[in-house]
Amino acid sequence: MSDFTSAGATADDLPAPAEGLVLTHFITVSDVPRSRAFYADVLGGTVVLDENPCIVKVANSWIIMNPGGGPTDDKPDVVLRTPADLNTVSSFLNVRVADIDHFYATASAKGAEFLTPPIDRRAELRCYMRDPDGYLIEVGQATGLLKGILARVDNET
């Protein structure tokens, strides 16, 4: 293992574009090894950095994780913490898959906890799961959307 990457990962696996930008997703976690294992095992990610911060490359994106903490000089009034209320969410990770039934079965077998099985929402098949800290993750497979059929709204059945 090198000084900055995990076994098998290279500097090319880091979210560091030669030009333009890349988009990553940062989450505050209570247990870095537990969360690192979840994103590597359940979502099939590659661990790029073990800690400080932990970086897991998942498909064409990166999940960056660190424990919570108080303000720093570059965010002087900001405190990072894991979700306090799992039923109130202001954002979530959105994962698109080619075969939701396969993903659901495989992730469930690896211990992922889903709120429901996949549900047909007309535009897509969709379900939600939680990571070890309770972060909500939407998992969807485009179906009707590919044919111009939009999602069902709450007052439609």
PDB file of C-alpha atoms in Angstrom:
ATOM      1  CA  MET A   1       0.000   0.000   0.000  1.00  0.00           C
ATOM      2  CA  SER A   2       1.352   3.411  -0.885  1.00  0.00           C
ATOM      3  CA  ASP A   3       1.245   6.508   1.290  1.00  0.00           C
ATOM      4  CA  PHE A   4      -1.928   7.846  -0.283  1.00  0.00           C
ATOM      5  CA  THR A   5      -3.953   5.067  -1.878  1.00  0.00           C
ATOM      6  CA  SER A   6      -5.269   1.661  -0.898  1.00  0.00           C
ATOM      7  CA  ALA A   7      -4.026  -1.590  -2.377  1.00  0.00           C
ATOM      8  CA  GLY A   8      -4.845  -1.781  -6.068  1.00  0.00           C
ATOM      9  CA  ALA A   9      -5.865   1.882  -6.407  1.00  0.00           C
ATOM     10  CA  THR A  10      -3.724   4.433  -8.206  1.00  0.00           C
ATOM     11  CA  ALA A  11      -3.531   8.220  -8.275  1.00  0.00           C
ATOM     12  CA  ASP A  12      -5.675   8.015 -11.432  1.00  0.00           C
ATOM     13  CA  ASP A  13      -8.509   6.698  -9.227  1.00  0.00           C
ATOM     14  CA  LEU A  14      -8.592   9.921  -7.212  1.00  0.00           C
ATOM     15  CA  PRO A  15     -11.240  12.562  -7.974  1.00  0.00           C
ATOM     16  CA  ALA A  16      -8.669  14.979  -9.371  1.00  0.00           C
ATOM     17  CA  PRO A  17      -9.517  16.069 -12.930  1.00  0.00           C
ATOM     18  CA  ALA A  18      -6.832  17.275 -15.305  1.00  0.00           C
ATOM     19  CA  GLU A  19      -9.330  19.897 -16.515  1.00  0.00           C
ATOM     20  CA  GLY A  20     -12.889  20.917 -15.762  1.00  0.00           C
ATOM     21  CA  LEU A  21     -14.503  19.358 -12.720  1.00  0.00           C
ATOM     22  CA  VAL A  22     -15.787  16.120 -11.244  1.00  0.00           C
ATOM     23  CA  LEU A  23     -18.670  15.766  -8.847  1.00  0.00           C
ATOM     24  CA  THR A  24     -18.236  13.768  -5.634  1.00  0.00           C
ATOM     25  CA  HIS A  25     -20.546  13.124  -2.698  1.00  0.00           C
ATOM     26  CA  PHE A  26     -19.314  13.703   0.880  1.00  0.00           C
ATOM     27  CA  ILE A  27     -20.990  12.072   3.860  1.00  0.00           C
ATOM     28  CA  THR A  28     -20.278  12.330   7.555  1.00  0.00           C
ATOM     29  CA  VAL A  29     -20.026   8.847   9.067  1.00  0.00           C
ATOM     30  CA  SER A  30     -19.856   7.489  12.591  1.00  0.00           C
ATOM     31  CA  ASP A  31     -17.634   4.497  11.758  1.00  0.00           C
ATOM     32  CA  VAL A  32     -15.348   4.866   8.728  1.00  0.00           C
ATOM     33  CA  PRO A  33     -14.417   1.171   8.337  1.00  0.00           C
ATOM     34  CA  ARG A  34     -18.089   0.104   8.513  1.00  0.00           C
ATOM     35  CA  SER A  35     -19.191   2.701   5.941  1.00  0.00           C
ATOM     36  CA  ARG A  36     -16.185   2.034   3.718  1.00  0.00           C
ATOM     37  CA  ALA A  37     -17.118  -1.672   3.663  1.00  0.00           C
ATOM     38  CA  PHE A  38     -20.756  -0.871   2.831  1.00  0.00           C
ATOM     39  CA  TYR A  39     -19.932   1.334  -0.163  1.00  0.00           C
ATOM     40  CA  ALA A  40     -17.240  -1.067  -1.400  1.00  0.00           C
ATOM     41  CA  ASP A  41     -19.187  -4.303  -0.855  1.00  0.00           C
ATOM     42  CA  VAL A  42     -22.831  -3.354  -1.473  1.00  0.00           C
ATOM     43  CA  LEU A  43     -22.269  -0.796  -4.247  1.00  0.00           C
ATOM     44  CA  GLY A  44     -19.193  -2.527  -5.690  1.00  0.00           C
ATOM     45  CA  GLY A  45     -16.852   0.408  -5.099  1.00  0.00           C
ATOM     46  CA  THR A  46     -13.072   0.497  -5.065  1.00  0.00           C
ATOM     47  CA  VAL A  47     -11.432   1.893  -1.940  1.00  0.00           C
ATOM     48  CA  VAL A  48      -9.042   4.602  -3.108  1.00  0.00           C
ATOM     49  CA  LEU A  49      -8.129   5.994   0.327  1.00  0.00           C
ATOM     50  CA  ASP A  50      -8.761   4.145   3.576  1.00  0.00           C
ATOM     51  CA  GLU A  51      -9.204   7.234   5.800  1.00  0.00           C
ATOM     52  CA  ASN A  52      -8.591  10.968   6.279  1.00  0.00           C
ATOM     53  CA  PRO A  53     -10.690  11.138   4.163  1.00  0.00           C
ATOM     54  CA  CYS A  54     -11.931   7.752   3.090  1.00  0.00           C
ATOM     55  CA  ILE A  55     -12.611   7.752  -0.662  1.00  0.00           C
ATOM     56  CA  VAL A  56     -14.505   4.973  -2.426  1.00  0.00           C
ATOM     57  CA  LYS A  57     -14.813   5.111  -6.203  1.00  0.00           C
ATOM     58  CA  VAL A  58     -18.218   3.772  -7.260  1.00  0.00           C
ATOM     59  CA  ALA A  59     -18.697   3.440 -11.022  1.00  0.00           C
ATOM     60  CA  ASN A  60     -18.038   6.957 -12.359  1.00  0.00           C
ATOM     61  CA  SER A  61     -18.368   8.755  -8.996  1.00  0.00           C
ATOM     62  CA  TRP A  62     -16.714   8.977  -5.607  1.00  0.00           C
ATOM     63  CA  ILE A  63     -18.104   8.784  -2.081  1.00  0.00           C
ATOM     64  CA  ILE A  64     -15.914  10.697   0.362  1.00  0.00           C
ATOM     65  CA  MET A  65     -16.333   9.929   4.084  1.00  0.00           C
ATOM     66  CA  ASN A  66     -15.011  11.340   7.332  1.00  0.00           C
ATOM     67  CA  PRO A  67     -16.200  11.358  10.927  1.00  0.00           C
ATOM     68  CA  GLY A  68     -18.155  14.366  12.136  1.00  0.00           C
ATOM     69  CA  GLY A  69     -16.530  17.294  13.799  1.00  0.00           C
ATOM     70  CA  GLY A  70     -16.645  20.911  14.675  1.00  0.00           C
ATOM     71  CA  PRO A  71     -15.862  24.012  12.688  1.00  0.00           C
ATOM     72  CA  THR A  72     -12.598  24.436  10.787  1.00  0.00           C
ATOM     73  CA  ASP A  73     -10.985  27.594   9.456  1.00  0.00           C
ATOM     74  CA  ASP A  74     -12.550  27.058   6.010  1.00  0.00           C
ATOM     75  CA  LYS A  75     -16.051  26.367   7.424  1.00  0.00           C
ATOM     76  CA  PRO A  76     -15.997  28.391  10.638  1.00  0.00           C
ATOM     77  CA  ASP A  77     -19.626  27.947  11.741  1.00  0.00           C
ATOM     78  CA  VAL A  78     -20.328  24.465  10.386  1.00  0.00           C
ATOM     79  CA  VAL A  79     -20.581  21.246  12.407  1.00  0.00           C
ATOM     80  CA  LEU A  80     -20.623  17.904  10.585  1.00  0.00           C
ATOM     81  CA  ARG A  81     -22.751  15.077  12.007  1.00  0.00           C
ATOM     82  CA  THR A  82     -24.623  12.010  10.873  1.00  0.00           C
ATOM     83  CA  PRO A  83     -28.412  12.251  10.372  1.00  0.00           C
ATOM     84  CA  ALA A  84     -30.293  13.047  13.599  1.00  0.00           C
ATOM     85  CA  ASP A  85     -33.752  12.172  12.228  1.00  0.00           C
ATOM     86  CA  LEU A  86     -33.853   9.397   9.641  1.00  0.00           C
ATOM     87  CA  ASN A  87     -37.378  10.366   8.568  1.00  0.00           C
ATOM     88  CA  THR A  88     -36.455  13.939   7.614  1.00  0.00           C
ATOM     89  CA  VAL A  89     -34.196  14.090   4.563  1.00  0.00           C
ATOM     90  CA  SER A  90     -32.987  17.061   2.536  1.00  0.00           C
ATOM     91  CA  SER A  91     -30.844  15.152   0.042  1.00  0.00           C
ATOM     92  CA  PHE A  92     -29.941  11.599  -0.847  1.00  0.00           C
ATOM     93  CA  LEU A  93     -27.692   9.586  -3.103  1.00  0.00           C
ATOM     94  CA  ASN A  94     -29.374   8.480  -6.324  1.00  0.00           C
ATOM     95  CA  VAL A  95     -28.072   5.252  -7.871  1.00  0.00           C
ATOM     96  CA  ARG A  96     -29.195   4.102 -11.319  1.00  0.00           C
ATOM     97  CA  VAL A  97     -28.866   0.420 -12.179  1.00  0.00           C
ATOM     98  CA  ALA A  98     -29.403  -1.682 -15.291  1.00  0.00           C
ATOM     99  CA  ASP A  99     -31.222  -4.508 -13.460  1.00  0.00           C
ATOM    100  CA  ILE A 100     -32.935  -3.471 -10.230  1.00  0.00           C
ATOM    101  CA  ASP A 101     -34.155  -6.976  -9.350  1.00  0.00           C
ATOM    102  CA  HIS A 102     -30.601  -8.308  -9.522  1.00  0.00           C
ATOM    103  CA  PHE A 103     -29.248  -5.337  -7.555  1.00  0.00           C
ATOM    104  CA  TYR A 104     -31.969  -5.687  -4.896  1.00  0.00           C
ATOM    105  CA  ALA A 105     -31.315  -9.427  -4.443  1.00  0.00           C
ATOM    106  CA  THR A 106     -27.531  -9.034  -4.384  1.00  0.00           C
ATOM    107  CA  ALA A 107     -27.515  -6.027  -2.034  1.00  0.00           C
ATOM    108  CA  SER A 108     -30.062  -7.672   0.289  1.00  0.00           C
ATOM    109  CA  ALA A 109     -27.884 -10.785   0.481  1.00  0.00           C
ATOM    110  CA  LYS A 110     -24.973  -8.539   1.509  1.00  0.00           C
ATOM    111  CA  GLY A 111     -27.016  -7.047   4.361  1.00  0.00           C
ATOM    112  CA  ALA A 112     -28.411  -3.893   2.755  1.00  0.00           C
ATOM    113  CA  GLU A 113     -31.648  -2.769   4.382  1.00  0.00           C
ATOM    114  CA  PHE A 114     -34.354  -1.569   1.995  1.00  0.00           C
ATOM    115  CA  LEU A 115     -37.462   0.388   2.949  1.00  0.00           C
ATOM    116  CA  THR A 116     -39.507  -1.574   0.367  1.00  0.00           C
ATOM    117  CA  PRO A 117     -38.824  -3.898  -2.548  1.00  0.00           C
ATOM    118  CA  PRO A 118     -38.665  -2.189  -5.970  1.00  0.00           C
ATOM    119  CA  ILE A 119     -41.950  -0.491  -6.899  1.00  0.00           C
ATOM    120  CA  ASP A 120     -43.126   0.331 -10.416  1.00  0.00           C
ATOM    121  CA  ARG A 121     -43.451   4.129 -10.625  1.00  0.00           C
ATOM    122  CA  ARG A 122     -44.235   4.024 -14.383  1.00  0.00           C
ATOM    123  CA  ALA A 123     -41.116   5.970 -15.432  1.00  0.00           C
ATOM    124  CA  GLU A 124     -38.899   3.712 -13.402  1.00  0.00           C
ATOM    125  CA  LEU A 125     -38.694   0.850 -10.975  1.00  0.00           C
ATOM    126  CA  ARG A 126     -37.545   2.314  -7.673  1.00  0.00           C
ATOM    127  CA  CYS A 127     -36.727   1.468  -4.075  1.00  0.00           C
ATOM    128  CA  TYR A 128     -34.764   3.012  -1.239  1.00  0.00           C
ATOM    129  CA  MET A 129     -32.155   1.615   1.123  1.00  0.00           C
ATOM    130  CA  ARG A 130     -30.146   3.064   3.994  1.00  0.00           C
ATOM    131  CA  ASP A 131     -26.411   3.021   4.563  1.00  0.00           C
ATOM    132  CA  PRO A 132     -24.973   2.150   8.008  1.00  0.00           C
ATOM    133  CA  ASP A 133     -25.488   5.723   9.303  1.00  0.00           C
ATOM    134  CA  GLY A 134     -29.044   5.880   8.005  1.00  0.00           C
ATOM    135  CA  TYR A 135     -28.411   7.946   4.875  1.00  0.00           C
ATOM    136  CA  LEU A 136     -31.131   7.357   2.310  1.00  0.00           C
ATOM    137  CA  ILE A 137     -30.075   5.920  -1.056  1.00  0.00           C
ATOM    138  CA  GLU A 138     -32.516   5.759  -3.963  1.00  0.00           C
ATOM    139  CA  VAL A 139     -32.000   2.879  -6.364  1.00  0.00           C
ATOM    140  CA  GLY A 140     -33.786   3.073  -9.700  1.00  0.00           C
ATOM    141  CA  GLN A 141     -33.984   1.469 -13.102  1.00  0.00           C
ATOM    142  CA  ALA A 142     -35.342   3.534 -15.989  1.00  0.00           C
ATOM    143  CA  THR A 143     -38.262   1.787 -17.691  1.00  0.00           C
ATOM    144  CA  GLY A 144     -41.152   3.917 -18.929  1.00  0.00           C
ATOM    145  CA  LEU A 145     -38.967   7.022 -18.947  1.00  0.00           C
ATOM    146  CA  LEU A 146     -37.092   5.522 -21.878  1.00  0.00           C
ATOM    147  CA  LYS A 147     -40.418   5.611 -23.763  1.00  0.00           C
ATOM    148  CA  GLY A 148     -41.416   9.118 -22.633  1.00  0.00           C
ATOM    149  CA  ILE A 149     -43.628   7.922 -19.775  1.00  0.00           C
ATOM    150  CA  LEU A 150     -43.243  10.157 -16.727  1.00  0.00           C
ATOM    151  CA  ALA A 151     -43.351   9.121 -13.082  1.00  0.00           C
ATOM    152  CA  ARG A 152     -46.600   8.492 -11.293  1.00  0.00           C
ATOM    153  CA  VAL A 153     -47.516  11.287  -8.883  1.00  0.00           C
ATOM    154  CA  ASP A 154     -48.926  10.601  -5.410  1.00  0.00           C
ATOM    155  CA  ASN A 155     -52.598  11.130  -6.380  1.00  0.00           C
ATOM    156  CA  GLU A 156     -52.392   8.582  -9.239  1.00  0.00           C
ATOM    157  CA  THR A 157     -52.695   4.853  -8.818  1.00  0.00           C
TER     158      THR A 157
END
